[in-house]
């Protein structure tokens, strides 16, 4: 019994130990299953990613092949497109006529959107108006109103360019060449003036404004030379007197030191004067031509010196050459009156002599104002009329009357001459 009990206890111990061992083994076996499951999941994920990346690569390859085949198909089917010549400068298509030209609000509504072509003479006239507007930007430069300077300058320059092109197109080959050179300089100076306004530089603006006005005057002189209509000698003499008055009137501009305006008025009127004096001289005899050419040569020289004085802005030089210009101008006008005064009957000549005498007496007010150039101008002009008419009156008198009248008129002319010297 005892042995049987002992053997049973030992069996229980062995089996107990065996079960404990078995538990440990079982627990180890479950951990192994867990690791293997995780490894299998990771392997499945990796294989899935590999499959998806392979699908992406395959799809990209397929897309590339399809695109390449499409491009080849397109290139194979490409056809050339016929392109016509460029459109004309002024548009050329419906609704675009004159599309590159500035607008003109003075025209009727249906025509106002673009500048309309003018005849060469009309274009020259409008170019002069544009030139005046460009010269007028001086006041804006002095006020440093730079945006307004640019606005006015560009607007009027566009008009000017359009009209000058019209004028040049109507000229001969040689005239075109000279005008194109002048206008090229003008546009360059205007461009420089515009840039000076853009950078707001007063010294640069003053510099290029003077250059612009100078070149503008040269261009206007050329225009007047081309488009002045020939007149008869008597009409030319009359217009020359009007030009002379305009030249004398620059005195007020000299006193204000408005040098660009002095140059502008001087050159413009001098061009008219030269044109008309040439017409007058061409109608004269050889001896008369010689004396007039000498006088007009001195006149043009004095005007040129006055223009240069205005260019360098020298008041003393301007005053000096202004006086010389007016003096020579009076001599020329006296010659013109001598050539173109119409003979009258003795009674009519006596009546006109009285009117001339009144004009001479009236210079008293000018003397009081010390307006010496105007004194000289009126004195010489009326004295020339007076001399002409008194000679007509004297020629109709008897010998004794002629002698006494000649003595009186001689004293009169001497006093007028002395008065003129005093004024000078």
mmCIF file of C-alpha atoms in Angstrom:
data_model
loop_
_atom_site.group_PDB
_atom_site.id
_atom_site.type_symbol
_atom_site.label_atom_id
_atom_site.label_comp_id
_atom_site.label_asym_id
_atom_site.label_seq_id
_atom_site.Cartn_x
_atom_site.Cartn_y
_atom_site.Cartn_z
ATOM 1 C CA UNK A 1 0.000 0.000 0.000
ATOM 2 C CA UNK A 2 2.686 2.297 1.003
ATOM 3 C CA UNK A 3 4.518 1.621 -2.227
ATOM 4 C CA UNK A 4 1.357 2.159 -4.214
ATOM 5 C CA UNK A 5 0.764 5.481 -2.509
ATOM 6 C CA UNK A 6 4.308 6.562 -3.076
ATOM 7 C CA UNK A 7 4.177 5.639 -6.720
ATOM 8 C CA UNK A 8 0.976 7.607 -7.184
ATOM 9 C CA UNK A 9 2.467 10.683 -5.447
ATOM 10 C CA UNK A 10 5.490 10.498 -7.701
ATOM 11 C CA UNK A 11 3.227 10.217 -10.719
ATOM 12 C CA UNK A 12 1.357 13.275 -9.629
ATOM 13 C CA UNK A 13 4.604 15.218 -9.167
ATOM 14 C CA UNK A 14 5.803 14.165 -12.611
ATOM 15 C CA UNK A 15 2.594 14.959 -14.266
ATOM 16 C CA UNK A 16 2.363 18.283 -12.419
ATOM 17 C CA UNK A 17 5.741 19.272 -13.519
ATOM 18 C CA UNK A 18 4.858 18.119 -16.952
ATOM 19 C CA UNK A 19 1.761 20.327 -17.081
ATOM 20 C CA UNK A 20 3.694 23.318 -15.832
ATOM 21 C CA UNK A 21 6.241 22.746 -18.576
ATOM 22 C CA UNK A 22 3.444 22.263 -20.995
ATOM 23 C CA UNK A 23 2.014 25.683 -20.107
ATOM 24 C CA UNK A 24 5.305 27.346 -20.768
ATOM 25 C CA UNK A 25 5.581 25.622 -24.112
ATOM 26 C CA UNK A 26 2.066 26.616 -25.010
ATOM 27 C CA UNK A 27 2.756 30.243 -24.191
ATOM 28 C CA UNK A 28 5.880 30.215 -26.320
ATOM 29 C CA UNK A 29 3.968 28.600 -29.127
ATOM 30 C CA UNK A 30 1.376 31.474 -29.178
ATOM 31 C CA UNK A 31 4.146 34.144 -29.399
ATOM 32 C CA UNK A 32 5.548 32.387 -32.418
ATOM 33 C CA UNK A 33 2.194 32.394 -34.116
ATOM 34 C CA UNK A 34 1.834 36.181 -33.458
ATOM 35 C CA UNK A 35 5.214 37.030 -34.988
ATOM 36 C CA UNK A 36 4.515 34.934 -38.004
ATOM 37 C CA UNK A 37 1.154 36.682 -38.535
ATOM 38 C CA UNK A 38 2.756 40.147 -38.354
ATOM 39 C CA UNK A 39 5.461 39.099 -40.766
ATOM 40 C CA UNK A 40 2.836 37.768 -43.158
ATOM 41 C CA UNK A 41 0.889 41.087 -42.968
ATOM 42 C CA UNK A 42 4.074 43.115 -43.639
ATOM 43 C CA UNK A 43 4.958 40.870 -46.565
ATOM 44 C CA UNK A 44 1.449 41.307 -47.979
ATOM 45 C CA UNK A 45 1.731 45.138 -47.629
ATOM 46 C CA UNK A 46 5.129 45.207 -49.322
ATOM 47 C CA UNK A 47 3.888 43.007 -52.130
ATOM 48 C CA UNK A 48 0.798 45.281 -52.499
ATOM 49 C CA UNK A 49 2.939 48.421 -52.667
ATOM 50 C CA UNK A 50 5.224 46.769 -55.190
ATOM 51 C CA UNK A 51 2.244 45.811 -57.291
ATOM 52 C CA UNK A 52 0.782 49.383 -57.102
ATOM 53 C CA UNK A 53 4.150 50.971 -58.025
ATOM 54 C CA UNK A 54 4.438 48.591 -60.931
ATOM 55 C CA UNK A 55 0.948 49.546 -62.040
ATOM 56 C CA UNK A 56 1.903 53.279 -61.813
ATOM 57 C CA UNK A 57 5.043 52.739 -63.856
ATOM 58 C CA UNK A 58 3.126 50.726 -66.427
ATOM 59 C CA UNK A 59 0.424 53.431 -66.671
ATOM 60 C CA UNK A 60 3.055 56.177 -67.104
ATOM 61 C CA UNK A 61 4.794 54.166 -69.811
ATOM 62 C CA UNK A 62 1.493 53.593 -71.559
ATOM 63 C CA UNK A 63 0.594 57.316 -71.318
ATOM 64 C CA UNK A 64 3.988 58.288 -72.690
ATOM 65 C CA UNK A 65 3.629 55.931 -75.597
ATOM 66 C CA UNK A 66 0.132 57.242 -76.315
ATOM 67 C CA UNK A 67 1.303 60.870 -76.124
ATOM 68 C CA UNK A 68 4.254 60.204 -78.381
ATOM 69 C CA UNK A 69 2.053 58.553 -80.949
ATOM 70 C CA UNK A 70 -0.402 61.501 -80.743
ATOM 71 C CA UNK A 71 2.362 64.086 -81.233
ATOM 72 C CA UNK A 72 3.716 62.134 -84.159
ATOM 73 C CA UNK A 73 0.241 62.052 -85.628
ATOM 74 C CA UNK A 74 -0.209 65.815 -85.140
ATOM 75 C CA UNK A 75 3.183 66.624 -86.605
ATOM 76 C CA UNK A 76 2.516 64.358 -89.492
ATOM 77 C CA UNK A 77 -0.755 66.217 -90.198
ATOM 78 C CA UNK A 78 0.659 69.815 -89.695
ATOM 79 C CA UNK A 79 -0.100 72.203 -92.569
ATOM 80 C CA UNK A 80 1.442 75.604 -93.330
ATOM 81 C CA UNK A 81 -0.722 78.707 -92.715
ATOM 82 C CA UNK A 82 -0.631 81.401 -95.358
ATOM 83 C CA UNK A 83 0.200 84.811 -93.838
ATOM 84 C CA UNK A 84 -0.503 87.865 -95.951
ATOM 85 C CA UNK A 85 1.470 91.111 -96.046
ATOM 86 C CA UNK A 86 1.387 93.438 -92.988
ATOM 87 C CA UNK A 87 -1.551 95.846 -92.835
ATOM 88 C CA UNK A 88 -1.014 99.447 -93.954
ATOM 89 C CA UNK A 89 0.335 101.875 -91.298
ATOM 90 C CA UNK A 90 -3.106 103.460 -90.913
ATOM 91 C CA UNK A 91 -4.948 100.244 -90.137
ATOM 92 C CA UNK A 92 -6.385 98.999 -93.408
ATOM 93 C CA UNK A 93 -9.135 96.850 -91.905
ATOM 94 C CA UNK A 94 -12.783 97.921 -91.478
ATOM 95 C CA UNK A 95 -13.088 100.234 -88.487
ATOM 96 C CA UNK A 96 -9.346 100.781 -88.118
ATOM 97 C CA UNK A 97 -8.723 103.526 -90.658
ATOM 98 C CA UNK A 98 -6.210 106.100 -89.364
ATOM 99 C CA UNK A 99 -5.925 104.151 -86.112
ATOM 100 C CA UNK A 100 -2.348 105.321 -85.586
ATOM 101 C CA UNK A 101 -3.189 109.023 -85.672
ATOM 102 C CA UNK A 102 -4.017 111.493 -82.897
ATOM 103 C CA UNK A 103 -7.607 112.514 -82.307
ATOM 104 C CA UNK A 104 -9.078 115.866 -83.264
ATOM 105 C CA UNK A 105 -12.044 116.976 -81.147
ATOM 106 C CA UNK A 106 -12.694 120.059 -83.282
ATOM 107 C CA UNK A 107 -14.067 117.940 -86.121
ATOM 108 C CA UNK A 108 -17.663 116.715 -86.476
ATOM 109 C CA UNK A 109 -18.594 113.644 -84.453
ATOM 110 C CA UNK A 110 -18.282 111.181 -87.352
ATOM 111 C CA UNK A 111 -14.796 112.439 -88.234
ATOM 112 C CA UNK A 112 -13.443 113.552 -84.878
ATOM 113 C CA UNK A 113 -11.711 110.376 -83.760
ATOM 114 C CA UNK A 114 -8.635 110.768 -85.916
ATOM 115 C CA UNK A 115 -6.648 113.548 -87.538
ATOM 116 C CA UNK A 116 -7.782 114.032 -91.090
ATOM 117 C CA UNK A 117 -5.231 114.640 -93.849
ATOM 118 C CA UNK A 118 -4.970 118.261 -94.982
ATOM 119 C CA UNK A 119 -3.508 119.912 -98.033
ATOM 120 C CA UNK A 120 0.188 120.858 -97.676
ATOM 121 C CA UNK A 121 -0.594 124.563 -97.163
ATOM 122 C CA UNK A 122 -3.284 123.808 -94.556
ATOM 123 C CA UNK A 123 -0.966 121.322 -92.839
ATOM 124 C CA UNK A 124 1.755 123.987 -92.716
ATOM 125 C CA UNK A 125 -0.691 126.393 -91.081
ATOM 126 C CA UNK A 126 -1.739 123.846 -88.461
ATOM 127 C CA UNK A 127 1.921 123.004 -87.851
ATOM 128 C CA UNK A 128 2.494 126.655 -86.923
ATOM 129 C CA UNK A 129 -0.356 126.484 -84.409
ATOM 130 C CA UNK A 130 1.149 123.337 -82.908
ATOM 131 C CA UNK A 131 4.512 125.093 -82.725
ATOM 132 C CA UNK A 132 2.962 127.944 -80.720
ATOM 133 C CA UNK A 133 1.540 125.438 -78.252
ATOM 134 C CA UNK A 134 4.949 123.793 -77.856
ATOM 135 C CA UNK A 135 6.604 127.161 -77.253
ATOM 136 C CA UNK A 136 3.920 127.912 -74.633
ATOM 137 C CA UNK A 137 5.088 125.076 -72.337
ATOM 138 C CA UNK A 138 7.729 127.506 -71.055
ATOM 139 C CA UNK A 139 5.330 128.737 -68.356
ATOM 140 C CA UNK A 140 4.686 125.155 -67.234
ATOM 141 C CA UNK A 141 8.417 124.455 -67.046
ATOM 142 C CA UNK A 142 8.890 127.531 -64.874
ATOM 143 C CA UNK A 143 6.108 126.267 -62.576
ATOM 144 C CA UNK A 144 7.680 122.754 -62.590
ATOM 145 C CA UNK A 145 4.315 121.311 -63.585
ATOM 146 C CA UNK A 146 6.046 118.313 -65.161
ATOM 147 C CA UNK A 147 2.979 116.131 -65.941
ATOM 148 C CA UNK A 148 1.363 119.052 -67.760
ATOM 149 C CA UNK A 149 4.595 119.720 -69.654
ATOM 150 C CA UNK A 150 4.665 116.121 -70.862
ATOM 151 C CA UNK A 151 0.957 116.106 -71.703
ATOM 152 C CA UNK A 152 1.007 119.304 -73.787
ATOM 153 C CA UNK A 153 4.325 118.465 -75.388
ATOM 154 C CA UNK A 154 3.324 114.991 -76.533
ATOM 155 C CA UNK A 155 -0.115 116.065 -77.762
ATOM 156 C CA UNK A 156 1.122 118.952 -79.884
ATOM 157 C CA UNK A 157 4.203 117.082 -81.061
ATOM 158 C CA UNK A 158 1.916 114.378 -82.470
ATOM 159 C CA UNK A 159 -0.027 116.978 -84.447
ATOM 160 C CA UNK A 160 3.203 118.600 -85.572
ATOM 161 C CA UNK A 161 4.755 115.331 -86.743
ATOM 162 C CA UNK A 162 1.613 114.403 -88.709
ATOM 163 C CA UNK A 163 1.403 117.783 -90.474
ATOM 164 C CA UNK A 164 5.125 118.044 -91.182
ATOM 165 C CA UNK A 165 5.010 114.633 -92.831
ATOM 166 C CA UNK A 166 2.216 115.946 -95.058
ATOM 167 C CA UNK A 167 4.269 119.002 -95.957
ATOM 168 C CA UNK A 168 7.442 117.026 -96.658
ATOM 169 C CA UNK A 169 5.601 114.524 -98.858
ATOM 170 C CA UNK A 170 4.645 117.370 -101.223
ATOM 171 C CA UNK A 171 8.199 118.651 -101.651
ATOM 172 C CA UNK A 172 10.915 117.901 -104.174
ATOM 173 C CA UNK A 173 13.757 115.498 -103.421
ATOM 174 C CA UNK A 174 16.215 118.222 -102.344
ATOM 175 C CA UNK A 175 13.630 120.025 -100.243
ATOM 176 C CA UNK A 176 12.619 116.752 -98.604
ATOM 177 C CA UNK A 177 16.219 116.096 -97.610
ATOM 178 C CA UNK A 178 16.721 119.474 -95.915
ATOM 179 C CA UNK A 179 13.341 119.330 -94.162
ATOM 180 C CA UNK A 180 13.885 115.768 -92.944
ATOM 181 C CA UNK A 181 17.224 116.751 -91.419
ATOM 182 C CA UNK A 182 15.632 119.701 -89.631
ATOM 183 C CA UNK A 183 12.606 117.752 -88.421
ATOM 184 C CA UNK A 184 14.861 114.935 -87.234
ATOM 185 C CA UNK A 185 16.727 117.394 -85.004
ATOM 186 C CA UNK A 186 13.406 118.850 -83.855
ATOM 187 C CA UNK A 187 11.971 115.484 -82.812
ATOM 188 C CA UNK A 188 15.209 114.616 -81.017
ATOM 189 C CA UNK A 189 15.103 117.873 -79.042
ATOM 190 C CA UNK A 190 11.420 117.378 -78.193
ATOM 191 C CA UNK A 191 12.202 113.845 -77.007
ATOM 192 C CA UNK A 192 15.023 115.155 -74.810
ATOM 193 C CA UNK A 193 12.735 117.826 -73.391
ATOM 194 C CA UNK A 194 10.107 115.186 -72.646
ATOM 195 C CA UNK A 195 12.727 113.075 -70.822
ATOM 196 C CA UNK A 196 13.852 116.112 -68.823
ATOM 197 C CA UNK A 197 10.240 116.632 -67.721
ATOM 198 C CA UNK A 198 9.995 112.936 -66.875
ATOM 199 C CA UNK A 199 13.024 113.066 -64.546
ATOM 200 C CA UNK A 200 11.898 116.514 -63.281
ATOM 201 C CA UNK A 201 15.191 118.237 -64.079
ATOM 202 C CA UNK A 202 14.829 122.003 -64.464
ATOM 203 C CA UNK A 203 18.362 122.566 -65.911
ATOM 204 C CA UNK A 204 17.855 119.845 -68.523
ATOM 205 C CA UNK A 205 14.378 121.138 -69.339
ATOM 206 C CA UNK A 206 15.671 124.698 -69.856
ATOM 207 C CA UNK A 207 18.508 123.415 -72.037
ATOM 208 C CA UNK A 208 16.375 121.278 -74.320
ATOM 209 C CA UNK A 209 13.517 123.782 -74.380
ATOM 210 C CA UNK A 210 15.883 126.365 -75.874
ATOM 211 C CA UNK A 211 17.166 123.783 -78.389
ATOM 212 C CA UNK A 212 13.584 122.818 -79.291
ATOM 213 C CA UNK A 213 12.475 126.405 -79.883
ATOM 214 C CA UNK A 214 15.584 127.154 -81.941
ATOM 215 C CA UNK A 215 15.047 124.152 -84.226
ATOM 216 C CA UNK A 216 11.323 124.850 -84.352
ATOM 217 C CA UNK A 217 12.022 128.339 -85.633
ATOM 218 C CA UNK A 218 14.246 126.931 -88.360
ATOM 219 C CA UNK A 219 11.495 124.531 -89.420
ATOM 220 C CA UNK A 220 8.872 127.304 -89.470
ATOM 221 C CA UNK A 221 11.162 129.485 -91.545
ATOM 222 C CA UNK A 222 11.456 126.652 -94.060
ATOM 223 C CA UNK A 223 7.688 126.233 -94.141
ATOM 224 C CA UNK A 224 7.134 129.921 -94.780
ATOM 225 C CA UNK A 225 9.708 129.865 -97.551
ATOM 226 C CA UNK A 226 7.901 126.993 -99.228
ATOM 227 C CA UNK A 227 4.353 128.217 -98.841
ATOM 228 C CA UNK A 228 4.538 132.009 -99.084
ATOM 229 C CA UNK A 229 2.598 133.043 -102.137
ATOM 230 C CA UNK A 230 4.309 135.500 -104.508
ATOM 231 C CA UNK A 231 2.759 138.957 -104.544
ATOM 232 C CA UNK A 232 3.053 141.925 -106.840
ATOM 233 C CA UNK A 233 5.915 144.315 -105.948
ATOM 234 C CA UNK A 234 3.527 146.869 -104.402
ATOM 235 C CA UNK A 235 1.695 144.170 -102.378
ATOM 236 C CA UNK A 236 5.015 142.678 -101.303
ATOM 237 C CA UNK A 237 6.173 146.120 -100.171
ATOM 238 C CA UNK A 238 3.009 146.491 -98.098
ATOM 239 C CA UNK A 239 3.435 143.098 -96.455
ATOM 240 C CA UNK A 240 7.099 143.895 -95.812
ATOM 241 C CA UNK A 241 5.979 146.942 -93.800
ATOM 242 C CA UNK A 242 3.679 144.759 -91.715
ATOM 243 C CA UNK A 243 6.548 142.350 -91.084
ATOM 244 C CA UNK A 244 8.724 145.292 -90.098
ATOM 245 C CA UNK A 245 6.161 146.354 -87.485
ATOM 246 C CA UNK A 246 6.194 142.841 -86.015
ATOM 247 C CA UNK A 247 9.986 142.923 -85.808
ATOM 248 C CA UNK A 248 9.914 146.313 -84.068
ATOM 249 C CA UNK A 249 7.350 144.908 -81.612
ATOM 250 C CA UNK A 250 9.835 142.352 -80.191
ATOM 251 C CA UNK A 251 11.138 145.187 -78.003
ATOM 252 C CA UNK A 252 8.601 144.310 -75.301
ATOM 253 C CA UNK A 253 9.737 140.670 -75.359
ATOM 254 C CA UNK A 254 13.370 141.727 -75.027
ATOM 255 C CA UNK A 255 12.484 143.837 -71.993
ATOM 256 C CA UNK A 256 10.737 140.786 -70.449
ATOM 257 C CA UNK A 257 13.744 138.608 -71.364
ATOM 258 C CA UNK A 258 11.396 136.165 -73.058
ATOM 259 C CA UNK A 259 14.214 134.975 -75.311
ATOM 260 C CA UNK A 260 12.505 132.002 -76.998
ATOM 261 C CA UNK A 261 9.579 134.229 -77.983
ATOM 262 C CA UNK A 262 12.007 136.852 -79.288
ATOM 263 C CA UNK A 263 13.648 134.241 -81.496
ATOM 264 C CA UNK A 264 10.322 132.830 -82.639
ATOM 265 C CA UNK A 265 8.797 136.171 -83.680
ATOM 266 C CA UNK A 266 12.047 137.480 -85.124
ATOM 267 C CA UNK A 267 12.752 134.485 -87.347
ATOM 268 C CA UNK A 268 9.179 134.133 -88.529
ATOM 269 C CA UNK A 269 8.744 137.761 -89.534
ATOM 270 C CA UNK A 270 12.273 138.043 -90.924
ATOM 271 C CA UNK A 271 11.485 135.175 -93.291
ATOM 272 C CA UNK A 272 8.407 137.013 -94.583
ATOM 273 C CA UNK A 273 10.421 140.206 -94.857
ATOM 274 C CA UNK A 274 13.225 138.566 -96.823
ATOM 275 C CA UNK A 275 10.767 136.926 -99.213
ATOM 276 C CA UNK A 276 8.884 140.165 -99.901
ATOM 277 C CA UNK A 277 11.997 142.335 -100.197
ATOM 278 C CA UNK A 278 13.372 139.950 -102.790
ATOM 279 C CA UNK A 279 10.133 140.422 -104.751
ATOM 280 C CA UNK A 280 10.489 144.196 -104.519
ATOM 281 C CA UNK A 281 14.156 144.217 -105.512
ATOM 282 C CA UNK A 282 13.533 141.953 -108.503
ATOM 283 C CA UNK A 283 11.234 144.633 -109.978
ATOM 284 C CA UNK A 284 13.797 147.437 -109.687
ATOM 285 C CA UNK A 285 16.396 148.831 -112.058
ATOM 286 C CA UNK A 286 20.044 147.822 -111.809
ATOM 287 C CA UNK A 287 21.066 150.891 -109.764
ATOM 288 C CA UNK A 288 18.068 150.592 -107.454
ATOM 289 C CA UNK A 289 18.751 146.886 -106.961
ATOM 290 C CA UNK A 290 22.314 147.647 -105.900
ATOM 291 C CA UNK A 291 21.349 150.191 -103.223
ATOM 292 C CA UNK A 292 18.522 148.041 -101.901
ATOM 293 C CA UNK A 293 20.689 144.918 -101.743
ATOM 294 C CA UNK A 294 23.287 146.802 -99.703
ATOM 295 C CA UNK A 295 20.621 148.008 -97.263
ATOM 296 C CA UNK A 296 18.891 144.640 -96.959
ATOM 297 C CA UNK A 297 22.272 142.925 -96.463
ATOM 298 C CA UNK A 298 22.923 145.158 -93.437
ATOM 299 C CA UNK A 299 19.384 144.527 -92.214
ATOM 300 C CA UNK A 300 19.717 140.735 -92.353
ATOM 301 C CA UNK A 301 23.079 140.932 -90.608
ATOM 302 C CA UNK A 302 21.615 142.993 -87.755
ATOM 303 C CA UNK A 303 18.627 140.649 -87.448
ATOM 304 C CA UNK A 304 21.002 137.676 -87.311
ATOM 305 C CA UNK A 305 23.040 139.347 -84.570
ATOM 306 C CA UNK A 306 19.870 140.128 -82.635
ATOM 307 C CA UNK A 307 18.776 136.509 -82.953
ATOM 308 C CA UNK A 308 22.151 135.337 -81.621
ATOM 309 C CA UNK A 309 21.895 137.777 -78.692
ATOM 310 C CA UNK A 310 18.511 136.259 -77.832
ATOM 311 C CA UNK A 311 20.006 132.781 -78.154
ATOM 312 C CA UNK A 312 22.776 133.531 -75.633
ATOM 313 C CA UNK A 313 20.292 135.528 -73.487
ATOM 314 C CA UNK A 314 22.371 138.690 -73.427
ATOM 315 C CA UNK A 315 20.315 141.805 -72.700
ATOM 316 C CA UNK A 316 23.089 144.312 -73.585
ATOM 317 C CA UNK A 317 23.757 142.604 -76.919
ATOM 318 C CA UNK A 318 20.043 142.370 -77.637
ATOM 319 C CA UNK A 319 19.524 146.084 -76.944
ATOM 320 C CA UNK A 320 22.492 146.971 -79.155
ATOM 321 C CA UNK A 321 21.453 144.913 -82.157
ATOM 322 C CA UNK A 322 17.776 145.729 -81.730
ATOM 323 C CA UNK A 323 18.593 149.422 -82.176
ATOM 324 C CA UNK A 324 20.764 148.619 -85.223
ATOM 325 C CA UNK A 325 17.997 146.460 -86.697
ATOM 326 C CA UNK A 326 15.333 149.140 -86.294
ATOM 327 C CA UNK A 327 17.614 151.816 -87.759
ATOM 328 C CA UNK A 328 18.389 149.739 -90.866
ATOM 329 C CA UNK A 329 14.757 148.704 -91.126
ATOM 330 C CA UNK A 330 13.686 152.323 -91.252
ATOM 331 C CA UNK A 331 16.147 152.992 -94.059
ATOM 332 C CA UNK A 332 14.738 150.070 -96.029
ATOM 333 C CA UNK A 333 11.150 151.214 -95.463
ATOM 334 C CA UNK A 334 12.042 154.704 -96.625
ATOM 335 C CA UNK A 335 13.424 153.204 -99.831
ATOM 336 C CA UNK A 336 10.265 151.169 -100.314
ATOM 337 C CA UNK A 337 8.066 154.240 -99.934
ATOM 338 C CA UNK A 338 10.218 156.107 -102.423
ATOM 339 C CA UNK A 339 9.814 153.330 -104.952
ATOM 340 C CA UNK A 340 6.107 152.713 -104.536
ATOM 341 C CA UNK A 341 4.572 156.095 -103.724
ATOM 342 C CA UNK A 342 2.177 156.943 -106.530
ATOM 343 C CA UNK A 343 2.448 160.425 -108.067
ATOM 344 C CA UNK A 344 -0.478 162.726 -107.264
ATOM 345 C CA UNK A 345 -1.666 166.024 -108.633
ATOM 346 C CA UNK A 346 -0.108 169.104 -106.954
ATOM 347 C CA UNK A 347 -3.297 169.796 -104.945
ATOM 348 C CA UNK A 348 -3.598 166.127 -103.839
ATOM 349 C CA UNK A 349 0.102 166.033 -103.021
ATOM 350 C CA UNK A 350 -0.285 169.196 -100.910
ATOM 351 C CA UNK A 351 -3.178 167.559 -99.018
ATOM 352 C CA UNK A 352 -1.194 164.406 -98.323
ATOM 353 C CA UNK A 353 1.795 166.523 -97.254
ATOM 354 C CA UNK A 354 -0.427 168.112 -94.577
ATOM 355 C CA UNK A 355 -1.406 164.646 -93.300
ATOM 356 C CA UNK A 356 2.263 163.635 -93.166
ATOM 357 C CA UNK A 357 3.039 166.820 -91.233
ATOM 358 C CA UNK A 358 0.387 165.883 -88.641
ATOM 359 C CA UNK A 359 1.995 162.455 -88.240
ATOM 360 C CA UNK A 360 5.400 164.049 -87.707
ATOM 361 C CA UNK A 361 4.004 166.397 -85.062
ATOM 362 C CA UNK A 362 2.385 163.394 -83.335
ATOM 363 C CA UNK A 363 5.754 161.793 -82.523
ATOM 364 C CA UNK A 364 5.901 164.166 -79.535
ATOM 365 C CA UNK A 365 4.036 161.612 -77.410
ATOM 366 C CA UNK A 366 6.531 158.903 -78.397
ATOM 367 C CA UNK A 367 9.433 161.177 -77.486
ATOM 368 C CA UNK A 368 7.916 161.770 -74.040
ATOM 369 C CA UNK A 369 7.654 157.996 -73.572
ATOM 370 C CA UNK A 370 11.246 157.611 -74.819
ATOM 371 C CA UNK A 371 10.046 155.042 -77.328
ATOM 372 C CA UNK A 372 12.981 155.858 -79.584
ATOM 373 C CA UNK A 373 12.611 153.060 -82.160
ATOM 374 C CA UNK A 374 8.982 154.057 -82.761
ATOM 375 C CA UNK A 375 10.025 157.709 -83.040
ATOM 376 C CA UNK A 376 12.574 156.817 -85.727
ATOM 377 C CA UNK A 377 10.133 154.586 -87.568
ATOM 378 C CA UNK A 378 7.307 157.144 -87.726
ATOM 379 C CA UNK A 379 9.657 160.055 -88.420
ATOM 380 C CA UNK A 380 11.428 158.436 -91.354
ATOM 381 C CA UNK A 381 8.285 157.012 -92.872
ATOM 382 C CA UNK A 382 6.297 160.239 -92.786
ATOM 383 C CA UNK A 383 9.294 162.362 -93.786
ATOM 384 C CA UNK A 384 9.656 160.222 -96.916
ATOM 385 C CA UNK A 385 6.014 160.850 -97.849
ATOM 386 C CA UNK A 386 6.430 164.546 -97.085
ATOM 387 C CA UNK A 387 9.539 164.853 -99.262
ATOM 388 C CA UNK A 388 7.873 163.078 -102.173
ATOM 389 C CA UNK A 389 4.730 165.199 -102.055
ATOM 390 C CA UNK A 390 6.543 168.517 -101.529
ATOM 391 C CA UNK A 391 8.674 167.807 -104.596
ATOM 392 C CA UNK A 392 5.448 167.309 -106.581
ATOM 393 C CA UNK A 393 4.089 170.626 -105.287
ATOM 394 C CA UNK A 394 7.329 172.516 -105.943
ATOM 395 C CA UNK A 395 7.584 171.178 -109.496
ATOM 396 C CA UNK A 396 4.297 172.929 -110.326
ATOM 397 C CA UNK A 397 5.434 176.312 -109.003
ATOM 398 C CA UNK A 398 7.093 179.216 -110.737
ATOM 399 C CA UNK A 399 10.855 179.717 -110.635
ATOM 400 C CA UNK A 400 10.794 182.221 -107.753
ATOM 401 C CA UNK A 401 8.335 180.158 -105.734
ATOM 402 C CA UNK A 402 10.446 177.069 -106.329
ATOM 403 C CA UNK A 403 13.517 178.841 -104.963
ATOM 404 C CA UNK A 404 11.850 179.974 -101.736
ATOM 405 C CA UNK A 405 10.120 176.634 -101.213
ATOM 406 C CA UNK A 406 13.333 174.692 -101.758
ATOM 407 C CA UNK A 407 15.107 176.839 -99.147
ATOM 408 C CA UNK A 408 12.311 176.161 -96.633
ATOM 409 C CA UNK A 409 12.097 172.438 -97.350
ATOM 410 C CA UNK A 410 15.891 172.185 -97.132
ATOM 411 C CA UNK A 411 15.783 173.589 -93.580
ATOM 412 C CA UNK A 412 12.866 171.262 -92.787
ATOM 413 C CA UNK A 413 14.727 168.142 -93.937
ATOM 414 C CA UNK A 414 17.824 169.253 -92.023
ATOM 415 C CA UNK A 415 15.836 169.647 -88.801
ATOM 416 C CA UNK A 416 14.153 166.264 -89.275
ATOM 417 C CA UNK A 417 17.559 164.673 -89.871
ATOM 418 C CA UNK A 418 19.003 166.316 -86.737
ATOM 419 C CA UNK A 419 15.971 165.186 -84.741
ATOM 420 C CA UNK A 420 16.486 161.656 -86.013
ATOM 421 C CA UNK A 421 20.154 161.740 -85.024
ATOM 422 C CA UNK A 422 19.169 162.946 -81.568
ATOM 423 C CA UNK A 423 16.740 160.053 -81.267
ATOM 424 C CA UNK A 424 19.363 157.581 -82.469
#
